PDB file of C-alpha atoms in Angstrom:
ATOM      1  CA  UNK A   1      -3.201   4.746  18.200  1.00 85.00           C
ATOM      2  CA  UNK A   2      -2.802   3.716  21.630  1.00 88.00           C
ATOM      3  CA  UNK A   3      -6.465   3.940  22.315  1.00 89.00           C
ATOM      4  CA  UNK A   4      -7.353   2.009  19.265  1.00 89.00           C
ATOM      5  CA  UNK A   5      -5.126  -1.088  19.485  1.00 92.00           C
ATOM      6  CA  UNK A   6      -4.864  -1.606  23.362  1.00 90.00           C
ATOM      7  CA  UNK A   7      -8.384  -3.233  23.472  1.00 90.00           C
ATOM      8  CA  UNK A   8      -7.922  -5.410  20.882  1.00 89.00           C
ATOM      9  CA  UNK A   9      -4.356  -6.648  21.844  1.00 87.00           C
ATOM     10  CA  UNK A  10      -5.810  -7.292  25.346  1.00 87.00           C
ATOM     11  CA  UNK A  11      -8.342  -9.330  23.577  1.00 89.00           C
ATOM     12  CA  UNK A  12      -6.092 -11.279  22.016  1.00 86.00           C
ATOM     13  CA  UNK A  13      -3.485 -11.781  24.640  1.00 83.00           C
ATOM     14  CA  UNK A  14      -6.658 -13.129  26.613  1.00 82.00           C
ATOM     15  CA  UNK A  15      -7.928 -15.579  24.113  1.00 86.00           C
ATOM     16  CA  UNK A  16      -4.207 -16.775  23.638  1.00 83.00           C
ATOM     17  CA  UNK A  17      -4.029 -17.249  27.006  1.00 79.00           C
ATOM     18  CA  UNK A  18      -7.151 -18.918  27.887  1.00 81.00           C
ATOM     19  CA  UNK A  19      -6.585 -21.499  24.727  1.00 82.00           C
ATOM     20  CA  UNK A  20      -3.531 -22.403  26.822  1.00 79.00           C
ATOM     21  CA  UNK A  21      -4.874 -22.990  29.787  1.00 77.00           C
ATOM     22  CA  UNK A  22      -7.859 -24.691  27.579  1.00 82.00           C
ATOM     23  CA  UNK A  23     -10.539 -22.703  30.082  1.00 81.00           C
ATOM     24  CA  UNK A  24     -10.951 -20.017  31.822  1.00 81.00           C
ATOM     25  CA  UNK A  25      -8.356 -18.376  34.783  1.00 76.00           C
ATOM     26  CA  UNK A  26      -8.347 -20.320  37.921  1.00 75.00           C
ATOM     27  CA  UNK A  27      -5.983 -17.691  40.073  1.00 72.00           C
ATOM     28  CA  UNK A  28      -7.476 -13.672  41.339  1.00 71.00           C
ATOM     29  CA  UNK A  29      -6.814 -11.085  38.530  1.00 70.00           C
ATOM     30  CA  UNK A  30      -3.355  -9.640  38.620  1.00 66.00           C
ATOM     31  CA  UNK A  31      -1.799 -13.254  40.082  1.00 64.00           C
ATOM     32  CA  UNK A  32       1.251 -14.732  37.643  1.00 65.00           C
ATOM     33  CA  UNK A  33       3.906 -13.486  35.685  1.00 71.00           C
ATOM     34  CA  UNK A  34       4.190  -9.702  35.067  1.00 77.00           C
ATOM     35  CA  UNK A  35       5.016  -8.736  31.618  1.00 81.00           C
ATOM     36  CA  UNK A  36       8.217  -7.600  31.258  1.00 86.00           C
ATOM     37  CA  UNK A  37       6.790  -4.702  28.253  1.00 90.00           C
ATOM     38  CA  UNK A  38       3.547  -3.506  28.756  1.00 91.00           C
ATOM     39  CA  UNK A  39       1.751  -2.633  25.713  1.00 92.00           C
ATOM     40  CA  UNK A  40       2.712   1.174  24.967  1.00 92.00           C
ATOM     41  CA  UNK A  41       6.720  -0.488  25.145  1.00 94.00           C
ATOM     42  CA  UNK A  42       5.122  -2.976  22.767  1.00 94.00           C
ATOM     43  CA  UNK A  43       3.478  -0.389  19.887  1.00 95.00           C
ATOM     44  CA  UNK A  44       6.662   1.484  20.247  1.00 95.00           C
ATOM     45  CA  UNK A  45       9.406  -1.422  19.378  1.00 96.00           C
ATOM     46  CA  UNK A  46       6.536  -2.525  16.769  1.00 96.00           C
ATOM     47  CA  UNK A  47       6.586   1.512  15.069  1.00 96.00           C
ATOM     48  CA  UNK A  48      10.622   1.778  15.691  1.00 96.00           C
ATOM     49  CA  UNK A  49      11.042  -1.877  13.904  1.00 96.00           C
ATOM     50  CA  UNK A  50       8.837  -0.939  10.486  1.00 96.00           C
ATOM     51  CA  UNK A  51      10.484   2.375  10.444  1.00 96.00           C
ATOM     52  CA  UNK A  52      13.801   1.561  10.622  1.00 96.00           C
ATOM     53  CA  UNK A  53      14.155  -2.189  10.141  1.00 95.00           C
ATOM     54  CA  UNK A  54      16.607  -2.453  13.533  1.00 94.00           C
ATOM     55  CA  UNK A  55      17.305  -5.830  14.196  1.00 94.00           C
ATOM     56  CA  UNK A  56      15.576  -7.543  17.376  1.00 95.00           C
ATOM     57  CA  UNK A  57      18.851  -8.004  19.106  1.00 94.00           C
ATOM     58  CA  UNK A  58      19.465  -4.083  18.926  1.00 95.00           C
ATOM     59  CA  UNK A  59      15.838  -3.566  20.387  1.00 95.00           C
ATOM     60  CA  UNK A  60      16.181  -5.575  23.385  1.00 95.00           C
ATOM     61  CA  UNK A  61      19.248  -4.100  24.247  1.00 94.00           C
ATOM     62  CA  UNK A  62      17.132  -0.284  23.890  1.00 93.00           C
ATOM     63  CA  UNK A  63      14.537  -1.624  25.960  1.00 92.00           C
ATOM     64  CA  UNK A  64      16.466  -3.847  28.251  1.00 92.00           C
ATOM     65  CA  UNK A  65      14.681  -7.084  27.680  1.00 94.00           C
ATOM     66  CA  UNK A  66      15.492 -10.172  25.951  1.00 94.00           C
ATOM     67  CA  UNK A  67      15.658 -10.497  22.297  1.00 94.00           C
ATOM     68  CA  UNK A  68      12.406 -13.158  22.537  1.00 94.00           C
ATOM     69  CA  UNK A  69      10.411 -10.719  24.449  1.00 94.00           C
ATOM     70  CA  UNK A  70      10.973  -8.352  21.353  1.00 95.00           C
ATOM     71  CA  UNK A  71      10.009 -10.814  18.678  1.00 95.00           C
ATOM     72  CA  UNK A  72       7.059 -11.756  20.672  1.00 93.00           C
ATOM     73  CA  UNK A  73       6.184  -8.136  20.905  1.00 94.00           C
ATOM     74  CA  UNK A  74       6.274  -7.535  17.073  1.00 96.00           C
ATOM     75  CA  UNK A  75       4.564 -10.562  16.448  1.00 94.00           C
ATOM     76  CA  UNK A  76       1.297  -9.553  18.242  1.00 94.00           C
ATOM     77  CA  UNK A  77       1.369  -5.703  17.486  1.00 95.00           C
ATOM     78  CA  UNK A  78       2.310  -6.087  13.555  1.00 96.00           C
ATOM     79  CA  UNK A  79      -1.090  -8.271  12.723  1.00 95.00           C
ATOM     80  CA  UNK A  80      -2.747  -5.453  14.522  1.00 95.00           C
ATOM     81  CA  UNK A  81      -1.563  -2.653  12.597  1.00 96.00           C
ATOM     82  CA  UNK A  82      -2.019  -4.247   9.370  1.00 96.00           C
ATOM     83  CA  UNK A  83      -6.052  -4.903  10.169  1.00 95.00           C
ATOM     84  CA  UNK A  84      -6.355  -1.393  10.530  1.00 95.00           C
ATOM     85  CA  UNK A  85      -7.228  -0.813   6.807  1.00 94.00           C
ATOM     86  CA  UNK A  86      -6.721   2.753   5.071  1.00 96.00           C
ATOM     87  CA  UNK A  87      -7.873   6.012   6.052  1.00 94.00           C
ATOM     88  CA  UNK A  88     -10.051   7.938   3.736  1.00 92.00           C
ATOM     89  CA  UNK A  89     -10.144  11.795   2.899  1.00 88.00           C
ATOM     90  CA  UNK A  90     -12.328  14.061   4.501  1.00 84.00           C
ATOM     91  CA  UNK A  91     -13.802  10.696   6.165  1.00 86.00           C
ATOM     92  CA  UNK A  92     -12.773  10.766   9.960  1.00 85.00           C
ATOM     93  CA  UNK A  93     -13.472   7.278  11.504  1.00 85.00           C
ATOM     94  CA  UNK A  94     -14.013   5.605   7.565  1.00 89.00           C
ATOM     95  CA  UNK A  95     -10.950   2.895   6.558  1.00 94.00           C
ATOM     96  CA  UNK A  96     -11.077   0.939   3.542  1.00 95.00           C
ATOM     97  CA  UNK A  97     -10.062  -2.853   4.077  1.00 94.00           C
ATOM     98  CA  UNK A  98     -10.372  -4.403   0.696  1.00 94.00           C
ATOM     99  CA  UNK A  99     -10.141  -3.672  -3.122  1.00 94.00           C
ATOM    100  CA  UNK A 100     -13.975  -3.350  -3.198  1.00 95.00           C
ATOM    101  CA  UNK A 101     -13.773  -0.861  -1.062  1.00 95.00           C
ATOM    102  CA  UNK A 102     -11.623   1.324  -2.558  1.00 96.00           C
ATOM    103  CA  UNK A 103     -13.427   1.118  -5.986  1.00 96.00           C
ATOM    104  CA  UNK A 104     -17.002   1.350  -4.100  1.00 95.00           C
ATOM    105  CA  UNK A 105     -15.560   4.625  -2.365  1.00 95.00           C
ATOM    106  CA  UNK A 106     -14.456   6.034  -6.153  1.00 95.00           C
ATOM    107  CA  UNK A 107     -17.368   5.604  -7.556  1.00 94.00           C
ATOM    108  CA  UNK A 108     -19.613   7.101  -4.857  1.00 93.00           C
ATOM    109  CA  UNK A 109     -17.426  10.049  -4.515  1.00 92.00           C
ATOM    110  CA  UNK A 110     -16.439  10.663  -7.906  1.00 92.00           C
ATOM    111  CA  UNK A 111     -12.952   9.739  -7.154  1.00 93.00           C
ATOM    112  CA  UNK A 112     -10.717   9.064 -10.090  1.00 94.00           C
ATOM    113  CA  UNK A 113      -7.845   6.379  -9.223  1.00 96.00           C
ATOM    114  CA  UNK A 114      -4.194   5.920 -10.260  1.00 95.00           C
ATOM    115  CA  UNK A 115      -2.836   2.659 -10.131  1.00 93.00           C
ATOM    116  CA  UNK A 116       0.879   1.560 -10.206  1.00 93.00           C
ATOM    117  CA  UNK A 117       2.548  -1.867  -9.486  1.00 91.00           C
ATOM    118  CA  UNK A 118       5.890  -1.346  -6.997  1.00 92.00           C
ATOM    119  CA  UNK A 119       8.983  -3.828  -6.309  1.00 94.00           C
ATOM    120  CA  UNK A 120      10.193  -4.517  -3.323  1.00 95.00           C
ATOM    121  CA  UNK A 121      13.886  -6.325  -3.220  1.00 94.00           C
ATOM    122  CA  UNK A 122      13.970  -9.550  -0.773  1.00 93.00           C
ATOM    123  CA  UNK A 123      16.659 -11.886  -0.205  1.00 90.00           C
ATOM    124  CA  UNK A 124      17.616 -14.635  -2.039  1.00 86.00           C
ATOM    125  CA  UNK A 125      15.971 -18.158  -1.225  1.00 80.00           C
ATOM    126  CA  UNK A 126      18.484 -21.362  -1.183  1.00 79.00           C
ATOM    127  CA  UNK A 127      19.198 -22.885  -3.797  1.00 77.00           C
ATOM    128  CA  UNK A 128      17.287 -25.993  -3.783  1.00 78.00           C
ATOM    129  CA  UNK A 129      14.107 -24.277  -2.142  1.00 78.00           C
ATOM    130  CA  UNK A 130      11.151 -24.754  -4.810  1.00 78.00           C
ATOM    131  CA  UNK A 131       9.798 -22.026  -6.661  1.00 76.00           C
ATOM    132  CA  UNK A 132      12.534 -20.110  -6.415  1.00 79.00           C
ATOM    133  CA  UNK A 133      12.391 -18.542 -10.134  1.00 85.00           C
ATOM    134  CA  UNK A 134       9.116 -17.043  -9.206  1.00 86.00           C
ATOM    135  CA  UNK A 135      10.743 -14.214  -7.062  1.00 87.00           C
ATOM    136  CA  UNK A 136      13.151 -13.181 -10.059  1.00 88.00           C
ATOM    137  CA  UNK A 137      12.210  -9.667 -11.161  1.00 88.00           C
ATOM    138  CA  UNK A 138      12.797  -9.557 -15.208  1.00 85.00           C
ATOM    139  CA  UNK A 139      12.721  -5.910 -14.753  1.00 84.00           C
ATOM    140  CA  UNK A 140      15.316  -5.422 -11.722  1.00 85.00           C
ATOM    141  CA  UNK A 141      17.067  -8.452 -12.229  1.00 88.00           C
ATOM    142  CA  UNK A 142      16.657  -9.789  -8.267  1.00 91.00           C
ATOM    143  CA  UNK A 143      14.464 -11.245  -6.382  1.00 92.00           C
ATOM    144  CA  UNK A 144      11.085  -8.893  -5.642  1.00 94.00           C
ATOM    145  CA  UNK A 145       8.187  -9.185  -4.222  1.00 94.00           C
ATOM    146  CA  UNK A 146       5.507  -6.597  -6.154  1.00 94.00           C
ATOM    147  CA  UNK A 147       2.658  -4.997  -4.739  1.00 94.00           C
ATOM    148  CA  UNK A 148      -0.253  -2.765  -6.351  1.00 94.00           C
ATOM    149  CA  UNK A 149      -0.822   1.018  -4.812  1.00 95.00           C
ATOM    150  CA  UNK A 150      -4.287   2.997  -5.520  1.00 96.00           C
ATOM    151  CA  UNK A 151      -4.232   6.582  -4.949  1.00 95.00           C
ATOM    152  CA  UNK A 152      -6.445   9.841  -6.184  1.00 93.00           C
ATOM    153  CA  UNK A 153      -5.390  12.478  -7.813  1.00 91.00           C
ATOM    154  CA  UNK A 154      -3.446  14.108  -4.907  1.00 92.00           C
ATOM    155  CA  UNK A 155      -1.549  10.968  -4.494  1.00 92.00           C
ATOM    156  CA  UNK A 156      -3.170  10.008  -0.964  1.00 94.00           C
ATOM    157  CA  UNK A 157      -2.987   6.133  -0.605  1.00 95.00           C
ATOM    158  CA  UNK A 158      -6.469   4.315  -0.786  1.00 96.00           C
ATOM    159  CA  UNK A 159      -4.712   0.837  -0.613  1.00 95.00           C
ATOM    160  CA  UNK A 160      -1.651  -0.556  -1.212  1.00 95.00           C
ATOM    161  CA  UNK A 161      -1.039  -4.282  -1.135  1.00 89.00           C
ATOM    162  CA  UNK A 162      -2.124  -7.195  -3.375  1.00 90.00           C
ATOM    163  CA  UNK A 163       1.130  -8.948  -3.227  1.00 92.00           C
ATOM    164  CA  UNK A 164       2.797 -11.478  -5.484  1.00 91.00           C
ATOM    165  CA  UNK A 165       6.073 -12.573  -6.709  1.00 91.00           C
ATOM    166  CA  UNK A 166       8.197 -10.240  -8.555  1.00 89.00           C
ATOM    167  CA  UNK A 167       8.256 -12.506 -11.535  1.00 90.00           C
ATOM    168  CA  UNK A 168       4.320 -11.907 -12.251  1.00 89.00           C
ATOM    169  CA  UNK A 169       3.624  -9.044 -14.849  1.00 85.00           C
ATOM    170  CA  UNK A 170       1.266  -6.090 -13.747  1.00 84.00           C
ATOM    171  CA  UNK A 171      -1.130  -7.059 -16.472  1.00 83.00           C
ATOM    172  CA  UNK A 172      -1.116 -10.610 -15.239  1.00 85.00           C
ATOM    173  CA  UNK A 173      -1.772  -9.222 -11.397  1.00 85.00           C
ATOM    174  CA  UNK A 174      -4.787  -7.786 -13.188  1.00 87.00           C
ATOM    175  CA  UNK A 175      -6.946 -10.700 -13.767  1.00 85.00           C
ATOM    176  CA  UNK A 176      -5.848 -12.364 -10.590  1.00 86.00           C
ATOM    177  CA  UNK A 177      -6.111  -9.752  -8.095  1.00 88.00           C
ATOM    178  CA  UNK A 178      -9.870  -8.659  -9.845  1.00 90.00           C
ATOM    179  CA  UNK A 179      -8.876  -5.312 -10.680  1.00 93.00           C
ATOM    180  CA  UNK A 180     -10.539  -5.884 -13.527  1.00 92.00           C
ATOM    181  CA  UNK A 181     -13.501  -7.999 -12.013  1.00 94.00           C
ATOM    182  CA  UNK A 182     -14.052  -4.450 -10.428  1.00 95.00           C
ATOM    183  CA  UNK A 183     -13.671  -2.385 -13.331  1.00 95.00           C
ATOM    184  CA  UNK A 184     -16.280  -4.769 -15.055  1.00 94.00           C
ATOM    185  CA  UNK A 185     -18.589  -4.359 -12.039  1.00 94.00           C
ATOM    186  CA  UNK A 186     -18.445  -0.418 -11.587  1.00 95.00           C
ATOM    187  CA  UNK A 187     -18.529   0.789 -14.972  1.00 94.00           C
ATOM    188  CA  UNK A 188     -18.635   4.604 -13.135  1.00 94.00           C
ATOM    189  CA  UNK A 189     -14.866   4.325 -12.115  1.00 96.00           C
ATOM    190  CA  UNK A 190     -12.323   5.486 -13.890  1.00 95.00           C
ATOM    191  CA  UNK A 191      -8.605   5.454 -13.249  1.00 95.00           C
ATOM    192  CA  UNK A 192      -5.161   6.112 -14.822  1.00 94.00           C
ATOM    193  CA  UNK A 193      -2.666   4.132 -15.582  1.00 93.00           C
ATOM    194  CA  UNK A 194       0.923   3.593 -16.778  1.00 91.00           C
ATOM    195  CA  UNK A 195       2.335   1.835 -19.977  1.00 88.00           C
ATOM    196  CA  UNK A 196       2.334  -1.724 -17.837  1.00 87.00           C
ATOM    197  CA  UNK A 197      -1.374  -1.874 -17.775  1.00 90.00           C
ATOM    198  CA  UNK A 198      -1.889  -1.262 -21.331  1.00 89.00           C
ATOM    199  CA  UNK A 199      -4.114  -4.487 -21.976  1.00 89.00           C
ATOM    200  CA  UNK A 200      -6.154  -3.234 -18.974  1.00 91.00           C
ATOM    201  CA  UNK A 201      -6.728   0.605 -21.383  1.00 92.00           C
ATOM    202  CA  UNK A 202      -7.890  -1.729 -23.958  1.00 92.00           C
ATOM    203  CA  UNK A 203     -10.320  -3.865 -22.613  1.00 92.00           C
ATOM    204  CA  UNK A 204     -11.802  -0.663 -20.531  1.00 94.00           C
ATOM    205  CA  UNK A 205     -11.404   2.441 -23.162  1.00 92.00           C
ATOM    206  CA  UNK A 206     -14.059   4.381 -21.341  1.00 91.00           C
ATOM    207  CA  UNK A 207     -12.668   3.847 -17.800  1.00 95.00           C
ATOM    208  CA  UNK A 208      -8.361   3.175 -17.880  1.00 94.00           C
ATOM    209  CA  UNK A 209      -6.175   5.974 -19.187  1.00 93.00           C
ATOM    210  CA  UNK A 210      -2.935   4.698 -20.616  1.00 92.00           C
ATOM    211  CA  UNK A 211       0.366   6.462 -22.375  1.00 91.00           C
ATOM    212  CA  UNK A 212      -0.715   6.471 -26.375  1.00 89.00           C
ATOM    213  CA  UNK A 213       1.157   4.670 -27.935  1.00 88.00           C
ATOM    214  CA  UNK A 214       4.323   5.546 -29.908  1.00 88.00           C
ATOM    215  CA  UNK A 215       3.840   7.119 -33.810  1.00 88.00           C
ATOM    216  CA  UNK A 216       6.104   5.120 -36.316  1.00 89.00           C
ATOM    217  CA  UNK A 217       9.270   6.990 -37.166  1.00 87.00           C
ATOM    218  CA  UNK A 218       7.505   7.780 -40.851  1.00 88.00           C
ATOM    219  CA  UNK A 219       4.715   9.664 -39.143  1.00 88.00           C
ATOM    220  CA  UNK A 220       4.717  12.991 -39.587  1.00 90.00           C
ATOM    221  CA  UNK A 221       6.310  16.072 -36.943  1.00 87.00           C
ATOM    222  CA  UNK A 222       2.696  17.181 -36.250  1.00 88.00           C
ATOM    223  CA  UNK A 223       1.505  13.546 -34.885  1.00 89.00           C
ATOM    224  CA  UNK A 224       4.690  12.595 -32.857  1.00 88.00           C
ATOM    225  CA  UNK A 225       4.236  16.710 -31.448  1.00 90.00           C
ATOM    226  CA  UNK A 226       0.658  15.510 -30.052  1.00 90.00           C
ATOM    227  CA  UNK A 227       2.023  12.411 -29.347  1.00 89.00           C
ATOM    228  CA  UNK A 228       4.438  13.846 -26.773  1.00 90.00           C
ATOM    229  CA  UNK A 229       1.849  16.060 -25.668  1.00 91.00           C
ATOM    230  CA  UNK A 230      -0.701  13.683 -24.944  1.00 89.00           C
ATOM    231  CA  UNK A 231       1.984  11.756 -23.320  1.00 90.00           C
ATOM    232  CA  UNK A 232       3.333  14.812 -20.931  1.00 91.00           C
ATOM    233  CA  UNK A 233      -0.652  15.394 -19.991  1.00 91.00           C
ATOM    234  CA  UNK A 234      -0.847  11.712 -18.732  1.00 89.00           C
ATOM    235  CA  UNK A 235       1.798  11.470 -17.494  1.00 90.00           C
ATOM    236  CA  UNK A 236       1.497  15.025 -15.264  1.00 91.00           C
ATOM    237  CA  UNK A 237      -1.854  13.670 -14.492  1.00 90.00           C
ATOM    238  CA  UNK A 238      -0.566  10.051 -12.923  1.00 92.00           C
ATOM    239  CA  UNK A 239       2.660  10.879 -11.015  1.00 93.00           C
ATOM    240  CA  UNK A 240       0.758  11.650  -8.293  1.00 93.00           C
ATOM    241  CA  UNK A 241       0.917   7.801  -7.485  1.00 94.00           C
ATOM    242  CA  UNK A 242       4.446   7.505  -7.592  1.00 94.00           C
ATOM    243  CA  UNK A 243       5.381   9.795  -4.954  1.00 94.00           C
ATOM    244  CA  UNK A 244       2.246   7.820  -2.900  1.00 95.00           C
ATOM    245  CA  UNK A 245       5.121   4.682  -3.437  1.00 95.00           C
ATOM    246  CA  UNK A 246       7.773   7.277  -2.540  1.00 95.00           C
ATOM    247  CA  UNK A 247       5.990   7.653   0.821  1.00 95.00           C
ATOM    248  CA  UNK A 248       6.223   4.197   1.311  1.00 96.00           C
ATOM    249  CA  UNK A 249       9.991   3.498   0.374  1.00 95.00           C
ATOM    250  CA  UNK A 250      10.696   6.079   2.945  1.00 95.00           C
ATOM    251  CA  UNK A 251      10.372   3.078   5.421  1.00 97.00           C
ATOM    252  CA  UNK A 252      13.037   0.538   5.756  1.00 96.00           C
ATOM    253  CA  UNK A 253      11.215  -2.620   4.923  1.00 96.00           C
ATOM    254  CA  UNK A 254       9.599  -1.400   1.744  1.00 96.00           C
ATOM    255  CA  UNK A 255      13.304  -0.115   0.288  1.00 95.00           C
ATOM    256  CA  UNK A 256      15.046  -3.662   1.039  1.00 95.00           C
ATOM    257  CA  UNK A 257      13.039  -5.993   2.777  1.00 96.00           C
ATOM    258  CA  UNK A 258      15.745  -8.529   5.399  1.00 93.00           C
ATOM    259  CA  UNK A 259      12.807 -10.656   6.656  1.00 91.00           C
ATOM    260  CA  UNK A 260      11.159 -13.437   6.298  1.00 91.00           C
ATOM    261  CA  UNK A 261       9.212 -13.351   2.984  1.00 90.00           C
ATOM    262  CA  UNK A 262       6.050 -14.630   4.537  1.00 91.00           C
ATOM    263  CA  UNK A 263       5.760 -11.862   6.939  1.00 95.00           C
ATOM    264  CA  UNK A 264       6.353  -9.126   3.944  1.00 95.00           C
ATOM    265  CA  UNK A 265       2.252  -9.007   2.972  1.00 95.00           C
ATOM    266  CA  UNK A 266       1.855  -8.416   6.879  1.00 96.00           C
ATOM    267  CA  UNK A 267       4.201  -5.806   7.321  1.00 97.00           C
ATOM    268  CA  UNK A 268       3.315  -4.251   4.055  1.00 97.00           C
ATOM    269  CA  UNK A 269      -0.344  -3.565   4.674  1.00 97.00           C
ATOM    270  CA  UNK A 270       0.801  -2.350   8.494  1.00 97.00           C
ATOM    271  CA  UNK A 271       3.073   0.097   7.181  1.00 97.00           C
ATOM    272  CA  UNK A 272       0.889   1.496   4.546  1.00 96.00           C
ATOM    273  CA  UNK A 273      -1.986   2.243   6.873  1.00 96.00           C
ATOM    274  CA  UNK A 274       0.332   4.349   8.623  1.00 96.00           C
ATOM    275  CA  UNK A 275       1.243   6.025   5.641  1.00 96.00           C
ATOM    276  CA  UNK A 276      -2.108   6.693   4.719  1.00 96.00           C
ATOM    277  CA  UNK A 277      -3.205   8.091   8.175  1.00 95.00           C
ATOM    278  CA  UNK A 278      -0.919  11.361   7.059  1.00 93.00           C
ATOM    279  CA  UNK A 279      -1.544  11.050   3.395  1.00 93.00           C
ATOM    280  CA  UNK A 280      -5.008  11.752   4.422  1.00 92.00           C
ATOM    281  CA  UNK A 281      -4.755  14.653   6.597  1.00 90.00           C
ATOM    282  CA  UNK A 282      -3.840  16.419   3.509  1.00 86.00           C
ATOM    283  CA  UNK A 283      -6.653  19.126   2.363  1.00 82.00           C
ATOM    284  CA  UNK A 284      -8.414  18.331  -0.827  1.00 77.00           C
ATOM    285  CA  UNK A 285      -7.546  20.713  -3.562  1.00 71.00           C
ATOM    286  CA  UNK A 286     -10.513  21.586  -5.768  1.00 59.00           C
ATOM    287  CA  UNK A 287      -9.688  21.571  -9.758  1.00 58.00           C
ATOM    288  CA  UNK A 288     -10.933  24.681 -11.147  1.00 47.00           C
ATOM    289  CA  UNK A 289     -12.995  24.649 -14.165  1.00 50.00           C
ATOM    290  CA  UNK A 290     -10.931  25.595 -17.794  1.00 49.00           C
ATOM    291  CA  UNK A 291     -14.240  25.985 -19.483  1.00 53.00           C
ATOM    292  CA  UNK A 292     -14.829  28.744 -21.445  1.00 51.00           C
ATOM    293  CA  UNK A 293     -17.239  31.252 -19.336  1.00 50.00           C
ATOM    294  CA  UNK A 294     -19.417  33.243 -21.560  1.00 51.00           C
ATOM    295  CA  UNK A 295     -19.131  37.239 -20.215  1.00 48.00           C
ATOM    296  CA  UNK A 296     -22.375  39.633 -20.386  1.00 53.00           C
ATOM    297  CA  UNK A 297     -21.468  42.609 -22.242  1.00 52.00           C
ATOM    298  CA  UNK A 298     -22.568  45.703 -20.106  1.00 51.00           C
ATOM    299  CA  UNK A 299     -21.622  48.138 -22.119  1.00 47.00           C
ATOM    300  CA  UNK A 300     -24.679  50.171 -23.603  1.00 48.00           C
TER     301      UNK A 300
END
């Protein structure tokens, strides 16, 4: 990771740098102030911040710097990480970057995707600050931010991100996001879903699996028997997805997120293309075939 960010951080610290000065250096390479972390220090306080959520002040007393020097740090490296996009299965060197990307990838390879919406809690805005209804979760009862996770059948994250306030509804993230602008477009890609996306099962019947829906308490034992069945089969078939959002909520920020809200999309999308650099080191399981094989007789 080294390898891959150091270039571009130079790049940037450079450009910064020379927009100051508003032209080029005037003084021999290697003249000015030294940095007081070099860019390895840098990654690391950026990784040990997402992982853990330590505050800066607890940082730069680690590192033995000042508590500006740490923010600074975190504020070059973070941007960084979350450009990196997500690693793809059995694709060394591929990352997906956008939502088209992820449903161009299914369709080529066949992938089938599970979606699921998350919530992350965030604080509380001041009372007087405008908008502040549209963070209220009517589900959790807080203020969230929500976010939309793809995965494939093995649960290994394809994207994770999308984010909005925790008062919109998963089927309104739908038409807003284009989730189903892309469904419309690749008519090859199919995906399952839970009960939250049930509008999006309708308008798609040949591409979105959803839960069925509930018989009526009249119906008889044999249809609310295949109704749980059908059910337990979906259901077996798309919790895959939520241990992909288990992953992430094994990182501070994405169980209770203490920061500013405007950095959460940023820090998001740089944590989740960490996850997905181990989710996709995972070996792809083959599904064997339940079809019925017709046997030669050899007897004689």
């Amino acid at each position: 990771m080294f390898a891959e960010l150091a270039n571009a951080w130079e790049a940037a610290r450079q450009s910064a740098l020379r927009e100051s000065r508003g032209g080029e250096r005037r003084r021999a390479e290697g003249a000015g102030r030294k940095l007081k972390l070099v860019f390895l220090d840098r990654l690391l306080v950026t990784l040990v911040h997402l992982r853990h959520q330590l505050p800066h002040g607890v940082l730069a007393e680690l590192f033995e710097v000042d508590r500006s020097t740490v923010s600074a740090a975190i504020r070059q490296v973070r941007p960084l990480l979350a450009a990196r996009g997500f690693a793809v299965p059995d694709r060394p060197g591929l990352r997906l970057k956008t939502l088209e990307d992820v449903f161009a990838y299914a369709e080529a390879e066949g992938v089938e995707l599970r979606l699921d919406g998350a919530e992350t809690p965030v604080r509380r805005p001041q009372a007087d600050r405008p908008g502040r209804r549209a963070f209220v979760s009517g589900k959790r009862k807080q203020n969230t931010i929500k976010t939309t996770t793809f995965s494939d059948g093995q649960g290994r994250l394809l994207l994770s991100g999308l984010v909005r306030p925790g008062r919109m509804h998963d089927q309104t993230a739908v038409r807003t996001e284009g989730i189903a602008e892309q469904f419309r477009t690749r008519p090859g890609v199919k995906a399952k879903v839970d009960s939250g996306y049930l509008g999006l099962a309708k308008e798609f019947p040949g591409q979105v699996s959803a839960p069925p829906k509930k018989p009526k308490d009249e119906a008889c034992d044999g249809d609310k028997h295949a109704w749980r069945e059908a059910r337990r089969r979906q259901s077996s078939a798309r919790i895959c997805v939520e241990h992909t959002n288990a992953e992430l909520r094994q990182w501070a920020p994405l169980r209770r997120f203490t920061g500013r809200r405007d950095t959460y999309a940023e820090t998001h999308l740089a944590i989740a293309s960490l996850v997905s650099d181990r989710s996709a080191q995972r070996a792809t399981h083959r599904q064997m075939s339940n079809e019925l094989v017709l046997v030669r007789d050899n007897v004689r």
